[in-house]
Short mmCIF file of C-alpha atoms in Angstrom, two decimals:
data_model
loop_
_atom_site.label_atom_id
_atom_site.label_comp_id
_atom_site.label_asym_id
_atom_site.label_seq_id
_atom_site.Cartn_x
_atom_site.Cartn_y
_atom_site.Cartn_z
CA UNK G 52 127.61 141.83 188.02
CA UNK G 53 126.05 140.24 185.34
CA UNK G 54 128.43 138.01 182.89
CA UNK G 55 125.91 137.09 180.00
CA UNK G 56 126.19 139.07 176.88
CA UNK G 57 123.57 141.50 175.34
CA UNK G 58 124.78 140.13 172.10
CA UNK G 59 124.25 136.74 170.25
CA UNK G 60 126.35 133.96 172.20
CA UNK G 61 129.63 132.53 170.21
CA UNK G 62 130.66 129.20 170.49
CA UNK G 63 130.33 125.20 169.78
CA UNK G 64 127.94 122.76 169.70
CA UNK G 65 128.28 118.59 169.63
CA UNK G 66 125.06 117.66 167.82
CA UNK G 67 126.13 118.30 164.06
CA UNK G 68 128.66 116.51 163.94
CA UNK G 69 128.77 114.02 166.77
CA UNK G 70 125.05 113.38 167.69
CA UNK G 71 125.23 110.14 170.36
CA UNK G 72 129.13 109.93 170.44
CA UNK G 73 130.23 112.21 172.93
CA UNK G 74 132.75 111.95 175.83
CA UNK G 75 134.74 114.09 177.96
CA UNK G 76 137.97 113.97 176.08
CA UNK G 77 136.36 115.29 172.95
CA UNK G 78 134.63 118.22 175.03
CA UNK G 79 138.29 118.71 177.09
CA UNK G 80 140.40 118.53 173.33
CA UNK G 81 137.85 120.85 171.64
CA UNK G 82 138.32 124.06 174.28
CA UNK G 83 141.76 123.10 174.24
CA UNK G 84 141.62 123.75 170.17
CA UNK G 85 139.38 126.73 171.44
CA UNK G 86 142.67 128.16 172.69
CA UNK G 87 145.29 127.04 170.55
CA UNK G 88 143.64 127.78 167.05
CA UNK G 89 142.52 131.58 167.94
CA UNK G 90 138.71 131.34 168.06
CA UNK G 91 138.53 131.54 171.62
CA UNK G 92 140.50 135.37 170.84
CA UNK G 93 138.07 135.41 167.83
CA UNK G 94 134.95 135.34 170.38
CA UNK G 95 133.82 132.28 170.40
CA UNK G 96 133.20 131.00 174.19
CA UNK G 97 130.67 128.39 174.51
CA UNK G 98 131.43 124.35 174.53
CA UNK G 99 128.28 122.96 174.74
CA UNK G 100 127.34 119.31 174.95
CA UNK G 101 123.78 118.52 173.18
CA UNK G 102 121.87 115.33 173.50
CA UNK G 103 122.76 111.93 174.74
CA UNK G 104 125.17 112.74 177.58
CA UNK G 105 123.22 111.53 180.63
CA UNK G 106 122.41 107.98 182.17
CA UNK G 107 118.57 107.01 181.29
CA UNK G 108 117.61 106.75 184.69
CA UNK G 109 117.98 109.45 187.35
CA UNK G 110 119.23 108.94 190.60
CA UNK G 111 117.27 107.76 193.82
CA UNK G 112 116.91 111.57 194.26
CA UNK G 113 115.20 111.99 191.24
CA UNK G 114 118.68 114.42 190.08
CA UNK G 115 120.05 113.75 186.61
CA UNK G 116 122.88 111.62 186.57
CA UNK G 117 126.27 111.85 183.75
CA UNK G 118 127.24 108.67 181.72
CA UNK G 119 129.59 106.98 183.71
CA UNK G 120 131.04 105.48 180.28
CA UNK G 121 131.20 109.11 178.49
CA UNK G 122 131.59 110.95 181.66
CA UNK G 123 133.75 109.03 183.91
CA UNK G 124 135.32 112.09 186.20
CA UNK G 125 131.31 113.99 186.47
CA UNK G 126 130.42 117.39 184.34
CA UNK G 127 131.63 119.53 187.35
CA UNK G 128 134.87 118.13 186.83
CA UNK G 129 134.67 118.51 183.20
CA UNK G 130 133.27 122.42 183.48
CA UNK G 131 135.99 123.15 185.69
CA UNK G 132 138.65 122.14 183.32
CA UNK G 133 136.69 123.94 180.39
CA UNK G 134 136.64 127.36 182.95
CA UNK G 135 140.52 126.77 183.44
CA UNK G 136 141.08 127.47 179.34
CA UNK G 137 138.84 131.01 179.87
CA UNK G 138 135.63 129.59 178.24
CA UNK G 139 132.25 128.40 179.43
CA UNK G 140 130.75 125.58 179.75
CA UNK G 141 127.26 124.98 178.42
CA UNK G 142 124.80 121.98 178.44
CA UNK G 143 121.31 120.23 177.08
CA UNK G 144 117.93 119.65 178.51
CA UNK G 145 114.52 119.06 177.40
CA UNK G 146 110.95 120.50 177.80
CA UNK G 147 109.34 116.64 177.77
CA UNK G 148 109.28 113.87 179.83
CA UNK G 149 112.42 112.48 178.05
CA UNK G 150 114.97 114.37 175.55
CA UNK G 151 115.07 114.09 171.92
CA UNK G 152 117.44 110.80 171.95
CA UNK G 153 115.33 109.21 174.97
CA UNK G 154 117.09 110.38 178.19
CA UNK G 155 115.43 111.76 181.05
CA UNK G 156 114.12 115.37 180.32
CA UNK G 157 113.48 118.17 182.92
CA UNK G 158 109.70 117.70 182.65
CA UNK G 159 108.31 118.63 186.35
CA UNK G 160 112.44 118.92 187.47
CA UNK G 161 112.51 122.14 186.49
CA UNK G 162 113.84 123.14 190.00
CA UNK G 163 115.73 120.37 190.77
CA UNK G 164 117.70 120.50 187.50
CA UNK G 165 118.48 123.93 187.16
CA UNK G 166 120.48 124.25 190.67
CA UNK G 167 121.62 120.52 189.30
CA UNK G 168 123.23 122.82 186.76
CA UNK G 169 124.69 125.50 188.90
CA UNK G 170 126.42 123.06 190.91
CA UNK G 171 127.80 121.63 187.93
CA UNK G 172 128.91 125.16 186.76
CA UNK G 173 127.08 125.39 184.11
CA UNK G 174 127.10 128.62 182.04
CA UNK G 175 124.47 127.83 178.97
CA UNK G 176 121.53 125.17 178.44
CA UNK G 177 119.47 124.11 175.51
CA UNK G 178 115.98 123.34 176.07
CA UNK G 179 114.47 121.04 173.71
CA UNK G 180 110.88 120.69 173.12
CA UNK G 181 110.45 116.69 172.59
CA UNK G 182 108.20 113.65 174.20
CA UNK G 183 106.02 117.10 176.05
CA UNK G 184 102.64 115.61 177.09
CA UNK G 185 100.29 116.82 174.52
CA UNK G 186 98.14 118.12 177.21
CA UNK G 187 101.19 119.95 178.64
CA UNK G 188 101.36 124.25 177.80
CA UNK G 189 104.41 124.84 176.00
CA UNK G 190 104.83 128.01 176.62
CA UNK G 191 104.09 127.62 180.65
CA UNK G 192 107.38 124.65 180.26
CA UNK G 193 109.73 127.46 178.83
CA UNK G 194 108.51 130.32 181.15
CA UNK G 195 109.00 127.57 184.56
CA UNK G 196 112.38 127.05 183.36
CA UNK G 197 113.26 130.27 182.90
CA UNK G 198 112.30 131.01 186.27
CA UNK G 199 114.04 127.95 187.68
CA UNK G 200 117.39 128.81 186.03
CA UNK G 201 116.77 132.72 187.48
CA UNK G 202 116.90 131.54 190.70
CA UNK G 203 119.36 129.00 191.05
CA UNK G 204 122.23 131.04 192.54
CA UNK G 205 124.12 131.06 189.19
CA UNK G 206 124.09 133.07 185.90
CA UNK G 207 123.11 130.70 182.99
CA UNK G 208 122.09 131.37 179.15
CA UNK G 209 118.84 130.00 178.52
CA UNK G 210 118.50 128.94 174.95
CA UNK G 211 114.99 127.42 174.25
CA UNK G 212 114.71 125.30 171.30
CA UNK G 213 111.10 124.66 170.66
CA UNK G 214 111.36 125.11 166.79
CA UNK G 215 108.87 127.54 166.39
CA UNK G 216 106.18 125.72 168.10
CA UNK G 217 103.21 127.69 169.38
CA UNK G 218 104.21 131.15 167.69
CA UNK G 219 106.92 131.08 169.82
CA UNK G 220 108.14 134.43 168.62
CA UNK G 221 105.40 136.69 170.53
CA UNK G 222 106.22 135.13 173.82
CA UNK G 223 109.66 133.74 174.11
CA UNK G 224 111.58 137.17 175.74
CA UNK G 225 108.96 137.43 178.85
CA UNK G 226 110.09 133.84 179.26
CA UNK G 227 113.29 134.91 180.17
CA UNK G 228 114.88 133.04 177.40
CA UNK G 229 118.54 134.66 175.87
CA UNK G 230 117.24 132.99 172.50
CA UNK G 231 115.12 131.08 170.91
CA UNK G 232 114.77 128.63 167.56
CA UNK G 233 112.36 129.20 165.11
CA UNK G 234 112.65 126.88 162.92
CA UNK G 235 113.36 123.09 162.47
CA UNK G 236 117.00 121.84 162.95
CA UNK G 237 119.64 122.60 159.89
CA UNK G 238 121.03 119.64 157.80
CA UNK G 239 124.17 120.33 156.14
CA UNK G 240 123.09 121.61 152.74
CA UNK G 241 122.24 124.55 151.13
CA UNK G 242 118.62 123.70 150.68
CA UNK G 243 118.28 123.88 153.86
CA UNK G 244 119.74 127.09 154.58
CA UNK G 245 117.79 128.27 152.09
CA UNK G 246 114.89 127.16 153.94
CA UNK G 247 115.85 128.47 156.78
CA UNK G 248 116.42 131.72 155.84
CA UNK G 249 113.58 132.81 153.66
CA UNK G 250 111.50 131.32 156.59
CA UNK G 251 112.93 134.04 159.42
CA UNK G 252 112.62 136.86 156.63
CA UNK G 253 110.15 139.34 158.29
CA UNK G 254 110.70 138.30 161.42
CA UNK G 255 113.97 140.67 162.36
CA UNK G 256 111.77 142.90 164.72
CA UNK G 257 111.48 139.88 167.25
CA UNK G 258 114.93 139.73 168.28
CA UNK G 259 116.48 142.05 170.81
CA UNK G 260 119.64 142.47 173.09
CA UNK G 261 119.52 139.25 175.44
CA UNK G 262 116.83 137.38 173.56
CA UNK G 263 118.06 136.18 169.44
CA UNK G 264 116.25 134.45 167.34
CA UNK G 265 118.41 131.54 166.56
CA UNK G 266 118.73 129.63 162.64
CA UNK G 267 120.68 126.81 164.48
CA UNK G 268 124.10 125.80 164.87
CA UNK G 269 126.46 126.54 162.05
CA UNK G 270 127.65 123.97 159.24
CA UNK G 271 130.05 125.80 158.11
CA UNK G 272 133.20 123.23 157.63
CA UNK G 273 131.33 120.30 157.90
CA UNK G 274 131.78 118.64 154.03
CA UNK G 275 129.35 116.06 155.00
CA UNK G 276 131.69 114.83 157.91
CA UNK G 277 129.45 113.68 160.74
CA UNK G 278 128.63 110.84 162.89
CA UNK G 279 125.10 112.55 163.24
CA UNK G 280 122.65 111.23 159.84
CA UNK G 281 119.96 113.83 160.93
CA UNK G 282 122.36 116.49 160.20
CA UNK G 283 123.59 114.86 156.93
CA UNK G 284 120.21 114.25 155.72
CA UNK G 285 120.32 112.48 152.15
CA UNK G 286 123.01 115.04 150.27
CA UNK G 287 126.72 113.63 150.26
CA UNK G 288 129.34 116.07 150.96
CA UNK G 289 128.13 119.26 152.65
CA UNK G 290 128.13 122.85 150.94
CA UNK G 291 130.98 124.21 149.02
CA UNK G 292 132.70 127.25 150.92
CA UNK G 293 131.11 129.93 148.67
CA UNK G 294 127.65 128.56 150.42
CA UNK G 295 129.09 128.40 153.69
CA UNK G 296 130.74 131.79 153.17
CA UNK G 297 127.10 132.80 152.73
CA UNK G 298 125.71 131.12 155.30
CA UNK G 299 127.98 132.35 157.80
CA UNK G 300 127.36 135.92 156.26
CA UNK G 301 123.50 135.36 156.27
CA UNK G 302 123.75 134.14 160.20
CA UNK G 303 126.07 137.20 161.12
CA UNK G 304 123.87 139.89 159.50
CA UNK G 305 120.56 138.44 160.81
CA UNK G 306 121.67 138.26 164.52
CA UNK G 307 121.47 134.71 164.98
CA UNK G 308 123.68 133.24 167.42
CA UNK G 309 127.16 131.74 166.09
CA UNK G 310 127.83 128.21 167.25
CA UNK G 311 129.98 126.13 165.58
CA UNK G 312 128.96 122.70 164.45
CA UNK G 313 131.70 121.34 162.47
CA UNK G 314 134.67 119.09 164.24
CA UNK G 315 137.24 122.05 164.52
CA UNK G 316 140.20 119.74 165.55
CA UNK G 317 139.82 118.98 161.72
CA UNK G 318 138.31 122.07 160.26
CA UNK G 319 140.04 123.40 156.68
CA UNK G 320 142.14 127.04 156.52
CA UNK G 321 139.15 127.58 154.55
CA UNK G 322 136.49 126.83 157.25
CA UNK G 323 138.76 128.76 159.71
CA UNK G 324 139.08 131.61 157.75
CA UNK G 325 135.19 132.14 157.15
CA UNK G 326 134.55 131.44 161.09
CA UNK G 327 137.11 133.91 162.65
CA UNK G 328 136.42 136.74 159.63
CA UNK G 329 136.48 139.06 162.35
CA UNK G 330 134.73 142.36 160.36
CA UNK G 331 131.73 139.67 159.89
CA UNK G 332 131.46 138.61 163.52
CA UNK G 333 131.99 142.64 164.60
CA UNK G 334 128.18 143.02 162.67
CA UNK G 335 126.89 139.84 164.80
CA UNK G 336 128.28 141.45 167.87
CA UNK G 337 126.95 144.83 167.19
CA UNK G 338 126.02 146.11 170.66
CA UNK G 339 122.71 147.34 169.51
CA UNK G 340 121.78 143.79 167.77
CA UNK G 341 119.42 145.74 165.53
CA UNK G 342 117.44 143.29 162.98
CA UNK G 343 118.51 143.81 159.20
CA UNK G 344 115.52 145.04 156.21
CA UNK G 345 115.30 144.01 153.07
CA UNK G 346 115.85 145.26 149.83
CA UNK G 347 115.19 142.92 146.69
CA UNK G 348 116.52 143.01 143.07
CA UNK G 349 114.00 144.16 141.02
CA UNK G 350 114.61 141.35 138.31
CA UNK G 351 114.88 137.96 140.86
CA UNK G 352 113.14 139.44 143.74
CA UNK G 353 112.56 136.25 145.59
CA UNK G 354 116.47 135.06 145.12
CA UNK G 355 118.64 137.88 144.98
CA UNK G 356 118.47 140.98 147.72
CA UNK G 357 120.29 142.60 150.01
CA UNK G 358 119.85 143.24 154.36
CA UNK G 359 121.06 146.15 155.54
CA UNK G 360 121.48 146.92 159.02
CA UNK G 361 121.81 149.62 160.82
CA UNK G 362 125.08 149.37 163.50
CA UNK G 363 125.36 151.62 166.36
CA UNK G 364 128.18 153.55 165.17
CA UNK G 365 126.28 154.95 162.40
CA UNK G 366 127.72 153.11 159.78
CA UNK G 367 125.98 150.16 157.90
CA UNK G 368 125.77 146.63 157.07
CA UNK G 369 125.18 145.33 153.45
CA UNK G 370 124.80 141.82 152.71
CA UNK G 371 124.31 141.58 149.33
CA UNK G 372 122.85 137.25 148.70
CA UNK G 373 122.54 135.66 145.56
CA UNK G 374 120.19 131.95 145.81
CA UNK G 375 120.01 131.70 142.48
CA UNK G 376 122.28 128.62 140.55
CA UNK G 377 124.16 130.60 138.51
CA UNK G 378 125.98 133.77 138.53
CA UNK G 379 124.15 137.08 139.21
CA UNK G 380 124.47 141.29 139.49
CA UNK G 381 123.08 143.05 142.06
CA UNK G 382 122.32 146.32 142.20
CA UNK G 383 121.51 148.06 145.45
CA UNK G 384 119.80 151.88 145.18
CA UNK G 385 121.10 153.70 148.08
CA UNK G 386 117.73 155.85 147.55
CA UNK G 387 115.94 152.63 149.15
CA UNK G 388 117.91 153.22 152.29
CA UNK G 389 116.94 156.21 152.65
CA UNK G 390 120.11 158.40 151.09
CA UNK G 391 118.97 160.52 148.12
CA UNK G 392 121.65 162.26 145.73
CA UNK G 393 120.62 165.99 146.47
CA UNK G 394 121.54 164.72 150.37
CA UNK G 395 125.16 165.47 149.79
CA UNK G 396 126.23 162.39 151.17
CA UNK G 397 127.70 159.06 149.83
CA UNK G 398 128.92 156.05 151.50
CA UNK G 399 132.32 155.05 151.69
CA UNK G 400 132.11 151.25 151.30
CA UNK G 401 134.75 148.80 153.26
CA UNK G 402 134.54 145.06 151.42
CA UNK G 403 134.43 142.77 154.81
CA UNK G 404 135.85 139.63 152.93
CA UNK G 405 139.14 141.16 151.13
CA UNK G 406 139.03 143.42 154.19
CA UNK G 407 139.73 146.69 152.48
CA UNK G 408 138.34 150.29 151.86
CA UNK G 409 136.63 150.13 148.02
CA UNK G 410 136.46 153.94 148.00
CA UNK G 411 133.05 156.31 147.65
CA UNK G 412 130.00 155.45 145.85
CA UNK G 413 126.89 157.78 144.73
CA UNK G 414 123.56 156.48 144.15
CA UNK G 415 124.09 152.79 144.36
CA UNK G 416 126.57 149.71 145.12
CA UNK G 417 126.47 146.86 142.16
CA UNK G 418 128.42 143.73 142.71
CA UNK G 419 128.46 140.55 140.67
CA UNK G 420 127.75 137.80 142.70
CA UNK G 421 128.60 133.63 142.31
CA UNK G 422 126.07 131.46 142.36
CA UNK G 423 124.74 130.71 145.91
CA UNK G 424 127.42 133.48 146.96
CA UNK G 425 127.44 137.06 148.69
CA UNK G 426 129.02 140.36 149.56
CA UNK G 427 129.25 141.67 153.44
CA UNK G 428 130.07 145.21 153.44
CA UNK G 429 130.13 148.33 155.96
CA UNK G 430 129.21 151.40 154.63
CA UNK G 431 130.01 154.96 156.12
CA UNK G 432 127.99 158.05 155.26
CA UNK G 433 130.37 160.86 154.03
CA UNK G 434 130.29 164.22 152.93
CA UNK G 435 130.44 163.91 148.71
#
């Protein structure tokens, strides 16, 4: 019976906000908060450890071996306890000779590391893409992983990370990857989610059930609060919430997966609130995972537009963005979704942040949107 998902994966990731400081009571206290806080019930299921959580040497069996300082009781030990709150338990690996941070990568291990993995219990890995020998085929790497993890006895999410490397997008599903990146990694500021999202726009059609194009972990929380200065970048203090509101909208509506990267021991009731908006995350998890089109605003074309989405109930999603650095109205023609007036139809609109039915609209939706901010809504055809 197969136990991965058709839809983007939900969970957490150490790298944003912990980079090199990792250990097994942080992993252990985080699924416990997984639990107690609601976001395990919210959908989130994935703790994974990222980078730096191996020894730099592997063992006279050429198998990777756990810190013994970060990892005193061994990652089956520490999966296990993970699997005991109802979660899984997910991992990092790398493409090249050596990962990211310098620890052994899975460079010709392939084999040996992926049933590594299933003994561990491991239910998700990242594949990086650093220190591969230039003479080395990236997409041959991804595609000998994927078939290593296939046929190690154990169901695992493959998530390759190769930043967009080699046009990754034509060739990443026959890998047998669940999803891939596309871009570079996410810093936490709204320049760079800008960045990253005008840089996946026309690229929707690539993703599919069981293979996402993924934007990168979430920052959503983070307020500049990490241990991790890649992340931080050189901007003090993170987004405000309206960005991350938008980010976390923007992520949602374009399928990308949803793993969080702030420390949510410590996360505010804001933070929480955006995360677990459950009528956001129902659009992520959309069984159909159908890529979102655009529709810009004829007078900011570039900074203000909507995605709308088609959802496999028939109704649809509206994300209504505005990048621009000050206050902006959108208007959104229904006629460019393909509903004309002399139809008979209108759409009943339901506002996904206040959570409430806004009533029946002909012709068009216009919203007034903050600065940097956005509007998620579902819209139902009905009878006029």
């Amino acid at each position: 019976m197969k136990t991965i998902k058709a839809t983007p994966p939900m969970g957490w990731n150490s790298w944003n906000t912990f980079g090199f400081n990792i250990n097994e009571d942080l992993i252990k206290s985080t699924a416990d908060f997984f639990v107690e806080s609601g976001l395990k019930d919210a959908g989130y299921e994935y703790i994974v450890i990222d980078d730096c959580w191996s020894e730099k040497e592997r063992d006279e069996n050429g198998r990777l071996v756990p810190s013994h300082e970060k990892f005193p009781s061994g990652i089956k030990a520490l999966s296990d306890y993970v699997h005991s709150k109802g979660l899984k338990f997910g991992m990092y690996s790398c493409a090249g000779t050596h990962t990211c941070a310098g620890f052994p990568g899975s460079f010709e291990h392939e084999f040996t590391d992926a049933q590594t993995f299933a003994e561990w219990g491991v239910d998700y890995l990242k594949y990086d893409f650093c220190y591969k020998p230039e003479s080395a085929n990236g997409p041959i790497l991804y595609k000998r992983m994927g078939m290593a993890l296939r046929n190690c006895g154990r169901e695992i999410m493959f998530s390759a990370c190769n930043w967009g490397n080699d046009d990754v997008v034509k060739w990443i599903r026959e890998s047998g990857a669940n999803l891939f990146r596309s871009t570079g990694d996410i810093q936490d500021n709204w320049n760079s989610i800008l960045g990253i999202v005008k840089s996946q726009l026309g690229r929707e059609c690539y993703g599919a059930p069981y293979c996402h194009n993924d934007m990168d972990m979430l920052v959503v929380g983070m307020h500049g609060n990490s241990d991790n200065k890649e992340v931080l970048g050189n901007v003090v203090g993170g987004c405000n919430d309206t960005e991350y509101q938008t980010h976390f909208a923007l992520w949602a509506i374009m399928n990308s997966p949803l793993m969080i990267g702030c420390d949510v021991r410590k996360m505010s009731a804001k933070a929480k609130e955006i995360l677990t908006n459950k009528d956001v995350i129902a659009i992520n998890q959309d069984p159909e995972c159908r890529g979102p089109y655009i529709v810009r605003q004829f007078n900011s074309p570039e900074q203000v537009f909507a995605l709308v989405r088609p959802l496999s109930d028939g109704d649809y999603a509206i994300g209504m963005f505005n990048f621009l650095d000050k206050n902006w109205e959108m208007s959104l023609q229904f006629y460019d979704m393909g509903l004309t007036y002399a139809s008979g139809y209108s759409f009943e609109i339901y506002d996904c942040y206040e959570h409430k039915n806004l009533g029946k609209f002909d012709e068009r939706l216009s919203v007034r949107l903050d600065s940097h901010g956005s509007k998620i809504f579902r819209a139902k055809l009905v009878k006029r």
